[in-house]
């Protein structure tokens, strides 16, 4: 079991990495929507994928200081990201179609909920220390 302070530091680092990934995600989202290239749902999906790359690199190196080989960690990260991707698309569809929220407010809400999924799954599974 990790000490509470160490866990808080790690979660704070994860939050900073997540902000970087989220900036990439939202930049792609807004650029594609505001240029009428794509609608909010597919633009959000592409932005999510772009942000996932940023999150993997930052999480592996700085947040979890993992020495796991990419061949081991990357498939786990992608499984977590795929689940998060499905949650993002479902959450956005719900927020846009059912709740009728503006697309940016919808994305902020969905991102906040998914933060806890990503942290927990990556902490306990993807980058968990064995032994």
mmCIF file with all atom_site columns, C-alpha atoms in Angstrom:
data_model
loop_
_atom_site.group_PDB
_atom_site.id
_atom_site.type_symbol
_atom_site.label_atom_id
_atom_site.label_alt_id
_atom_site.label_comp_id
_atom_site.label_asym_id
_atom_site.label_entity_id
_atom_site.label_seq_id
_atom_site.pdbx_PDB_ins_code
_atom_site.Cartn_x
_atom_site.Cartn_y
_atom_site.Cartn_z
_atom_site.occupancy
_atom_site.B_iso_or_equiv
_atom_site.pdbx_formal_charge
_atom_site.auth_seq_id
_atom_site.auth_comp_id
_atom_site.auth_asym_id
_atom_site.auth_atom_id
_atom_site.pdbx_PDB_model_num
ATOM 1   C CA . UNK A 1 1   ? 0.000   0.000  0.000   1.00 0.00 ? 1   UNK A CA 1
ATOM 2   C CA . UNK A 1 2   ? 1.375   3.402  -0.947  1.00 0.00 ? 2   UNK A CA 1
ATOM 3   C CA . UNK A 1 3   ? 1.654   6.159  1.623   1.00 0.00 ? 3   UNK A CA 1
ATOM 4   C CA . UNK A 1 4   ? -1.107  8.779  1.336   1.00 0.00 ? 4   UNK A CA 1
ATOM 5   C CA . UNK A 1 5   ? 1.313   11.628 0.528   1.00 0.00 ? 5   UNK A CA 1
ATOM 6   C CA . UNK A 1 6   ? 3.085   9.604  -2.157  1.00 0.00 ? 6   UNK A CA 1
ATOM 7   C CA . UNK A 1 7   ? -0.280  8.680  -3.662  1.00 0.00 ? 7   UNK A CA 1
ATOM 8   C CA . UNK A 1 8   ? -1.358  12.334 -3.638  1.00 0.00 ? 8   UNK A CA 1
ATOM 9   C CA . UNK A 1 9   ? 1.858   13.349 -5.428  1.00 0.00 ? 9   UNK A CA 1
ATOM 10  C CA . UNK A 1 10  ? 1.367   10.608 -8.002  1.00 0.00 ? 10  UNK A CA 1
ATOM 11  C CA . UNK A 1 11  ? -2.273  11.561 -8.557  1.00 0.00 ? 11  UNK A CA 1
ATOM 12  C CA . UNK A 1 12  ? -1.235  15.222 -8.931  1.00 0.00 ? 12  UNK A CA 1
ATOM 13  C CA . UNK A 1 13  ? 1.325   14.247 -11.552 1.00 0.00 ? 13  UNK A CA 1
ATOM 14  C CA . UNK A 1 14  ? -1.310  12.175 -13.303 1.00 0.00 ? 14  UNK A CA 1
ATOM 15  C CA . UNK A 1 15  ? -3.602  15.206 -13.262 1.00 0.00 ? 15  UNK A CA 1
ATOM 16  C CA . UNK A 1 16  ? -0.901  17.349 -14.918 1.00 0.00 ? 16  UNK A CA 1
ATOM 17  C CA . UNK A 1 17  ? -0.260  14.739 -17.590 1.00 0.00 ? 17  UNK A CA 1
ATOM 18  C CA . UNK A 1 18  ? -4.011  14.421 -18.064 1.00 0.00 ? 18  UNK A CA 1
ATOM 19  C CA . UNK A 1 19  ? -4.299  18.184 -18.534 1.00 0.00 ? 19  UNK A CA 1
ATOM 20  C CA . UNK A 1 20  ? -1.697  17.954 -21.309 1.00 0.00 ? 20  UNK A CA 1
ATOM 21  C CA . UNK A 1 21  ? -3.589  15.127 -22.975 1.00 0.00 ? 21  UNK A CA 1
ATOM 22  C CA . UNK A 1 22  ? -6.846  16.987 -22.488 1.00 0.00 ? 22  UNK A CA 1
ATOM 23  C CA . UNK A 1 23  ? -5.408  20.112 -24.143 1.00 0.00 ? 23  UNK A CA 1
ATOM 24  C CA . UNK A 1 24  ? -4.459  18.008 -27.151 1.00 0.00 ? 24  UNK A CA 1
ATOM 25  C CA . UNK A 1 25  ? -7.921  16.384 -27.113 1.00 0.00 ? 25  UNK A CA 1
ATOM 26  C CA . UNK A 1 26  ? -9.785  19.692 -26.880 1.00 0.00 ? 26  UNK A CA 1
ATOM 27  C CA . UNK A 1 27  ? -7.567  21.401 -29.468 1.00 0.00 ? 27  UNK A CA 1
ATOM 28  C CA . UNK A 1 28  ? -8.403  18.697 -31.995 1.00 0.00 ? 28  UNK A CA 1
ATOM 29  C CA . UNK A 1 29  ? -12.090 18.764 -30.974 1.00 0.00 ? 29  UNK A CA 1
ATOM 30  C CA . UNK A 1 30  ? -12.512 22.527 -31.281 1.00 0.00 ? 30  UNK A CA 1
ATOM 31  C CA . UNK A 1 31  ? -10.436 22.795 -34.460 1.00 0.00 ? 31  UNK A CA 1
ATOM 32  C CA . UNK A 1 32  ? -12.467 20.112 -36.229 1.00 0.00 ? 32  UNK A CA 1
ATOM 33  C CA . UNK A 1 33  ? -15.851 21.406 -35.048 1.00 0.00 ? 33  UNK A CA 1
ATOM 34  C CA . UNK A 1 34  ? -15.206 25.115 -35.567 1.00 0.00 ? 34  UNK A CA 1
ATOM 35  C CA . UNK A 1 35  ? -13.849 24.578 -39.093 1.00 0.00 ? 35  UNK A CA 1
ATOM 36  C CA . UNK A 1 36  ? -16.940 22.499 -39.919 1.00 0.00 ? 36  UNK A CA 1
ATOM 37  C CA . UNK A 1 37  ? -14.684 19.542 -40.688 1.00 0.00 ? 37  UNK A CA 1
ATOM 38  C CA . UNK A 1 38  ? -16.542 17.144 -38.372 1.00 0.00 ? 38  UNK A CA 1
ATOM 39  C CA . UNK A 1 39  ? -19.424 17.164 -35.952 1.00 0.00 ? 39  UNK A CA 1
ATOM 40  C CA . UNK A 1 40  ? -18.783 17.182 -32.193 1.00 0.00 ? 40  UNK A CA 1
ATOM 41  C CA . UNK A 1 41  ? -19.027 13.408 -31.680 1.00 0.00 ? 41  UNK A CA 1
ATOM 42  C CA . UNK A 1 42  ? -16.472 12.224 -34.281 1.00 0.00 ? 42  UNK A CA 1
ATOM 43  C CA . UNK A 1 43  ? -14.247 15.227 -33.526 1.00 0.00 ? 43  UNK A CA 1
ATOM 44  C CA . UNK A 1 44  ? -14.270 14.284 -29.852 1.00 0.00 ? 44  UNK A CA 1
ATOM 45  C CA . UNK A 1 45  ? -13.362 10.697 -30.734 1.00 0.00 ? 45  UNK A CA 1
ATOM 46  C CA . UNK A 1 46  ? -10.340 11.784 -32.802 1.00 0.00 ? 46  UNK A CA 1
ATOM 47  C CA . UNK A 1 47  ? -9.273  14.248 -30.131 1.00 0.00 ? 47  UNK A CA 1
ATOM 48  C CA . UNK A 1 48  ? -9.490  11.526 -27.492 1.00 0.00 ? 48  UNK A CA 1
ATOM 49  C CA . UNK A 1 49  ? -7.127  9.312  -29.501 1.00 0.00 ? 49  UNK A CA 1
ATOM 50  C CA . UNK A 1 50  ? -4.619  12.136 -29.990 1.00 0.00 ? 50  UNK A CA 1
ATOM 51  C CA . UNK A 1 51  ? -4.679  12.908 -26.268 1.00 0.00 ? 51  UNK A CA 1
ATOM 52  C CA . UNK A 1 52  ? -4.143  9.235  -25.413 1.00 0.00 ? 52  UNK A CA 1
ATOM 53  C CA . UNK A 1 53  ? -0.675  9.283  -26.990 1.00 0.00 ? 53  UNK A CA 1
ATOM 54  C CA . UNK A 1 54  ? 0.330   12.227 -24.793 1.00 0.00 ? 54  UNK A CA 1
ATOM 55  C CA . UNK A 1 55  ? -1.091  10.497 -21.725 1.00 0.00 ? 55  UNK A CA 1
ATOM 56  C CA . UNK A 1 56  ? 0.743   7.209  -22.341 1.00 0.00 ? 56  UNK A CA 1
ATOM 57  C CA . UNK A 1 57  ? 4.138   8.812  -22.710 1.00 0.00 ? 57  UNK A CA 1
ATOM 58  C CA . UNK A 1 58  ? 3.721   11.100 -19.689 1.00 0.00 ? 58  UNK A CA 1
ATOM 59  C CA . UNK A 1 59  ? 2.174   8.428  -17.485 1.00 0.00 ? 59  UNK A CA 1
ATOM 60  C CA . UNK A 1 60  ? 4.784   5.806  -18.258 1.00 0.00 ? 60  UNK A CA 1
ATOM 61  C CA . UNK A 1 61  ? 7.780   8.042  -17.743 1.00 0.00 ? 61  UNK A CA 1
ATOM 62  C CA . UNK A 1 62  ? 6.826   10.668 -15.153 1.00 0.00 ? 62  UNK A CA 1
ATOM 63  C CA . UNK A 1 63  ? 3.740   9.579  -13.232 1.00 0.00 ? 63  UNK A CA 1
ATOM 64  C CA . UNK A 1 64  ? 4.384   5.895  -12.650 1.00 0.00 ? 64  UNK A CA 1
ATOM 65  C CA . UNK A 1 65  ? 8.134   5.776  -13.485 1.00 0.00 ? 65  UNK A CA 1
ATOM 66  C CA . UNK A 1 66  ? 7.487   2.442  -15.121 1.00 0.00 ? 66  UNK A CA 1
ATOM 67  C CA . UNK A 1 67  ? 10.279  0.281  -16.404 1.00 0.00 ? 67  UNK A CA 1
ATOM 68  C CA . UNK A 1 68  ? 7.798   -2.136 -17.944 1.00 0.00 ? 68  UNK A CA 1
ATOM 69  C CA . UNK A 1 69  ? 8.561   -2.856 -21.556 1.00 0.00 ? 69  UNK A CA 1
ATOM 70  C CA . UNK A 1 70  ? 6.286   -1.192 -24.087 1.00 0.00 ? 70  UNK A CA 1
ATOM 71  C CA . UNK A 1 71  ? 5.271   -4.651 -25.308 1.00 0.00 ? 71  UNK A CA 1
ATOM 72  C CA . UNK A 1 72  ? 3.756   -5.248 -21.847 1.00 0.00 ? 72  UNK A CA 1
ATOM 73  C CA . UNK A 1 73  ? 2.543   -1.784 -20.803 1.00 0.00 ? 73  UNK A CA 1
ATOM 74  C CA . UNK A 1 74  ? 1.252   -0.461 -24.118 1.00 0.00 ? 74  UNK A CA 1
ATOM 75  C CA . UNK A 1 75  ? -1.419  -3.143 -24.719 1.00 0.00 ? 75  UNK A CA 1
ATOM 76  C CA . UNK A 1 76  ? -2.701  -2.638 -21.172 1.00 0.00 ? 76  UNK A CA 1
ATOM 77  C CA . UNK A 1 77  ? -2.741  1.129  -21.636 1.00 0.00 ? 77  UNK A CA 1
ATOM 78  C CA . UNK A 1 78  ? -4.578  0.730  -24.930 1.00 0.00 ? 78  UNK A CA 1
ATOM 79  C CA . UNK A 1 79  ? -7.170  -1.521 -23.261 1.00 0.00 ? 79  UNK A CA 1
ATOM 80  C CA . UNK A 1 80  ? -7.738  1.120  -20.577 1.00 0.00 ? 80  UNK A CA 1
ATOM 81  C CA . UNK A 1 81  ? -7.829  3.841  -23.236 1.00 0.00 ? 81  UNK A CA 1
ATOM 82  C CA . UNK A 1 82  ? -10.268 1.809  -25.368 1.00 0.00 ? 82  UNK A CA 1
ATOM 83  C CA . UNK A 1 83  ? -12.602 1.497  -22.408 1.00 0.00 ? 83  UNK A CA 1
ATOM 84  C CA . UNK A 1 84  ? -12.196 5.218  -21.763 1.00 0.00 ? 84  UNK A CA 1
ATOM 85  C CA . UNK A 1 85  ? -12.788 5.872  -25.464 1.00 0.00 ? 85  UNK A CA 1
ATOM 86  C CA . UNK A 1 86  ? -16.078 3.961  -25.308 1.00 0.00 ? 86  UNK A CA 1
ATOM 87  C CA . UNK A 1 87  ? -16.992 5.873  -22.151 1.00 0.00 ? 87  UNK A CA 1
ATOM 88  C CA . UNK A 1 88  ? -16.120 9.153  -23.857 1.00 0.00 ? 88  UNK A CA 1
ATOM 89  C CA . UNK A 1 89  ? -18.259 8.419  -26.913 1.00 0.00 ? 89  UNK A CA 1
ATOM 90  C CA . UNK A 1 90  ? -21.168 7.113  -24.820 1.00 0.00 ? 90  UNK A CA 1
ATOM 91  C CA . UNK A 1 91  ? -20.904 10.001 -22.366 1.00 0.00 ? 91  UNK A CA 1
ATOM 92  C CA . UNK A 1 92  ? -20.760 12.568 -25.157 1.00 0.00 ? 92  UNK A CA 1
ATOM 93  C CA . UNK A 1 93  ? -23.719 10.994 -26.954 1.00 0.00 ? 93  UNK A CA 1
ATOM 94  C CA . UNK A 1 94  ? -25.716 11.032 -23.721 1.00 0.00 ? 94  UNK A CA 1
ATOM 95  C CA . UNK A 1 95  ? -24.721 14.597 -22.849 1.00 0.00 ? 95  UNK A CA 1
ATOM 96  C CA . UNK A 1 96  ? -25.312 15.934 -26.369 1.00 0.00 ? 96  UNK A CA 1
ATOM 97  C CA . UNK A 1 97  ? -28.461 14.051 -27.336 1.00 0.00 ? 97  UNK A CA 1
ATOM 98  C CA . UNK A 1 98  ? -30.253 13.405 -24.059 1.00 0.00 ? 98  UNK A CA 1
ATOM 99  C CA . UNK A 1 99  ? -29.103 16.259 -21.831 1.00 0.00 ? 99  UNK A CA 1
ATOM 100 C CA . UNK A 1 100 ? -28.795 18.702 -24.774 1.00 0.00 ? 100 UNK A CA 1
ATOM 101 C CA . UNK A 1 101 ? -25.623 20.224 -23.323 1.00 0.00 ? 101 UNK A CA 1
ATOM 102 C CA . UNK A 1 102 ? -23.325 22.448 -25.400 1.00 0.00 ? 102 UNK A CA 1
ATOM 103 C CA . UNK A 1 103 ? -20.498 20.306 -26.753 1.00 0.00 ? 103 UNK A CA 1
ATOM 104 C CA . UNK A 1 104 ? -17.706 21.867 -24.664 1.00 0.00 ? 104 UNK A CA 1
ATOM 105 C CA . UNK A 1 105 ? -19.662 21.605 -21.412 1.00 0.00 ? 105 UNK A CA 1
ATOM 106 C CA . UNK A 1 106 ? -20.497 18.000 -22.301 1.00 0.00 ? 106 UNK A CA 1
ATOM 107 C CA . UNK A 1 107 ? -16.831 17.230 -22.937 1.00 0.00 ? 107 UNK A CA 1
ATOM 108 C CA . UNK A 1 108 ? -15.720 18.822 -19.656 1.00 0.00 ? 108 UNK A CA 1
ATOM 109 C CA . UNK A 1 109 ? -18.242 16.727 -17.728 1.00 0.00 ? 109 UNK A CA 1
ATOM 110 C CA . UNK A 1 110 ? -17.258 13.499 -19.484 1.00 0.00 ? 110 UNK A CA 1
ATOM 111 C CA . UNK A 1 111 ? -13.537 14.217 -19.063 1.00 0.00 ? 111 UNK A CA 1
ATOM 112 C CA . UNK A 1 112 ? -13.944 14.790 -15.326 1.00 0.00 ? 112 UNK A CA 1
ATOM 113 C CA . UNK A 1 113 ? -15.719 11.481 -14.859 1.00 0.00 ? 113 UNK A CA 1
ATOM 114 C CA . UNK A 1 114 ? -13.208 9.543  -16.950 1.00 0.00 ? 114 UNK A CA 1
ATOM 115 C CA . UNK A 1 115 ? -10.216 10.985 -15.050 1.00 0.00 ? 115 UNK A CA 1
ATOM 116 C CA . UNK A 1 116 ? -10.941 8.649  -12.144 1.00 0.00 ? 116 UNK A CA 1
ATOM 117 C CA . UNK A 1 117 ? -11.332 5.599  -14.376 1.00 0.00 ? 117 UNK A CA 1
ATOM 118 C CA . UNK A 1 118 ? -8.020  6.252  -16.126 1.00 0.00 ? 118 UNK A CA 1
ATOM 119 C CA . UNK A 1 119 ? -6.078  6.923  -12.944 1.00 0.00 ? 119 UNK A CA 1
ATOM 120 C CA . UNK A 1 120 ? -7.384  3.867  -11.133 1.00 0.00 ? 120 UNK A CA 1
ATOM 121 C CA . UNK A 1 121 ? -6.973  1.446  -14.023 1.00 0.00 ? 121 UNK A CA 1
ATOM 122 C CA . UNK A 1 122 ? -3.499  2.665  -14.968 1.00 0.00 ? 122 UNK A CA 1
ATOM 123 C CA . UNK A 1 123 ? -2.347  2.747  -11.354 1.00 0.00 ? 123 UNK A CA 1
ATOM 124 C CA . UNK A 1 124 ? -3.685  -0.671 -10.407 1.00 0.00 ? 124 UNK A CA 1
ATOM 125 C CA . UNK A 1 125 ? -3.114  -2.526 -13.670 1.00 0.00 ? 125 UNK A CA 1
ATOM 126 C CA . UNK A 1 126 ? -1.193  -0.879 -16.527 1.00 0.00 ? 126 UNK A CA 1
ATOM 127 C CA . UNK A 1 127 ? 1.769   0.450  -14.555 1.00 0.00 ? 127 UNK A CA 1
ATOM 128 C CA . UNK A 1 128 ? 1.371   -1.528 -11.314 1.00 0.00 ? 128 UNK A CA 1
ATOM 129 C CA . UNK A 1 129 ? 4.616   -2.595 -9.708  1.00 0.00 ? 129 UNK A CA 1
ATOM 130 C CA . UNK A 1 130 ? 4.858   -6.356 -9.340  1.00 0.00 ? 130 UNK A CA 1
ATOM 131 C CA . UNK A 1 131 ? 6.535   -8.186 -6.530  1.00 0.00 ? 131 UNK A CA 1
#
